[in-house]
Amino acid sequence: MTEENQNEGLTEDEKALLSEILSEDSSNLSEFGESRRNFLKQLTMAGGGILAFELFGGQELLASPATQPFTESIENAVTLSFKVNGAKKSLSLDSRMTLLDTLREKLQLTGSKKGCDHGQCGACTVMVDGKRVLSCLTLAASCTDKSVTTIEGLAKDGELHPMQTAFLKHDGFQCGYCTPGQICSAVALLSEAKNGEASYVTANVQTSKGAVSLSEEEIRERMSGNICRCGAYPNIVDAIREVHTGKGVAQNWQFVDDNQASNTSDLPKNDNK
Ligand code: FES
Ligand code: FES
């Protein structure tokens, strides 16, 4: 198809737009960089941009490989040496990078989740030197020479951490997005209670000594920074109580057995027609 044929059917405005774009030096459009950005900007700003984009073979232009090899340049670079799940790591990174992004993007430890990225949901909770922190609000550079534990570091020798086992037993998750943060928070919470650290609901803060016993109220208060949009809270509390006390807490759910599954008369009837 000739250029003339391609232009047939265009309005005067579209023709003017197209000739304006073609008048630019387009010989370097296949390169990434300023000219590509200008080109895209022109197409986006114009009302007839999509049509011109198609005529110009824009898809192929965008798909062209970069002629320059990609080299990462790090602004404000710092070198970070720390331990992650027991392994020594040394990284060069931007001093403004958060611990969460460092774990997920530099170390491919994607168990810690990014929920709000504003310190409000707890999905990103990890432990630094045994204390729980919100990794989205923690600068990686501040963890120099410290030890970070993420959800990936809790299981040992192929055995789940007791808190992970308890979450499974008590069905403490539904979609599971908040679960890594919930479990890290719960593990650190046990040490806090053991060390006698008070919470907002601890009675007699000044006189209490020794380990704090974790009532349901204490657990709920101490876990209140971890939001679960699926609402698995009662089961999470049961899981934490079980690990804290070392005594089995009754499971409040179970799978149907084969008998129940085959005997549908046991199931409640739905009379809504
Ligand atoms: S992602 Fe860190 S608190 Fe929500
Ligand atoms: S299990 Fe879905 S957000 Fe908690």
PDB file of C-alpha atoms in Angstrom, residues 6-7 10 13-22 39 42-44 46-59 61:
ATOM      1  CA  GLN A   6      -2.746   4.965   3.382  1.00  0.00           C
ATOM      2  CA  ASN A   7      -3.718   8.598   3.749  1.00  0.00           C
ATOM      3  CA  LEU A  10      -8.101  10.623   6.785  1.00  0.00           C
ATOM      4  CA  ASP A  13      -6.849  17.303  10.830  1.00  0.00           C
ATOM      5  CA  GLU A  14      -5.444  13.765  10.769  1.00  0.00           C
ATOM      6  CA  LYS A  15      -3.506  14.466   7.570  1.00  0.00           C
ATOM      7  CA  ALA A  16      -2.033  17.614   9.119  1.00  0.00           C
ATOM      8  CA  LEU A  17      -1.050  15.680  12.216  1.00  0.00           C
ATOM      9  CA  LEU A  18       0.559  12.899  10.222  1.00  0.00           C
ATOM     10  CA  SER A  19       2.580  15.234   8.048  1.00  0.00           C
ATOM     11  CA  GLU A  20       3.719  17.090  11.162  1.00  0.00           C
ATOM     12  CA  ILE A  21       4.961  13.862  12.697  1.00  0.00           C
ATOM     13  CA  LEU A  22       6.610  12.697   9.471  1.00  0.00           C
ATOM     14  CA  PHE A  39       7.761  10.426  19.484  1.00  0.00           C
ATOM     15  CA  GLN A  42       3.630  13.502  20.181  1.00  0.00           C
ATOM     16  CA  LEU A  43       1.422  10.506  19.513  1.00  0.00           C
ATOM     17  CA  THR A  44      -0.185  10.640  22.931  1.00  0.00           C
ATOM     18  CA  ALA A  46      -2.549  14.221  19.501  1.00  0.00           C
ATOM     19  CA  GLY A  47      -6.213  13.271  19.156  1.00  0.00           C
ATOM     20  CA  GLY A  48      -5.459  11.150  16.092  1.00  0.00           C
ATOM     21  CA  GLY A  49      -2.404   9.590  17.690  1.00  0.00           C
ATOM     22  CA  ILE A  50      -3.533   5.982  17.626  1.00  0.00           C
ATOM     23  CA  LEU A  51      -4.286   6.067  13.907  1.00  0.00           C
ATOM     24  CA  ALA A  52      -0.913   7.609  13.097  1.00  0.00           C
ATOM     25  CA  PHE A  53       0.779   5.110  15.384  1.00  0.00           C
ATOM     26  CA  GLU A  54      -0.682   2.209  13.378  1.00  0.00           C
ATOM     27  CA  LEU A  55       0.223   3.769  10.015  1.00  0.00           C
ATOM     28  CA  PHE A  56       3.736   4.374  11.169  1.00  0.00           C
ATOM     29  CA  GLY A  57       4.308   0.787  12.217  1.00  0.00           C
ATOM     30  CA  GLY A  58       4.650   1.970  15.800  1.00  0.00           C
ATOM     31  CA  GLN A  59       4.430  -1.519  17.297  1.00  0.00           C
ATOM     32  CA  LEU A  61       9.370   0.516  16.440  1.00  0.00           C
TER      33      LEU A  61
END
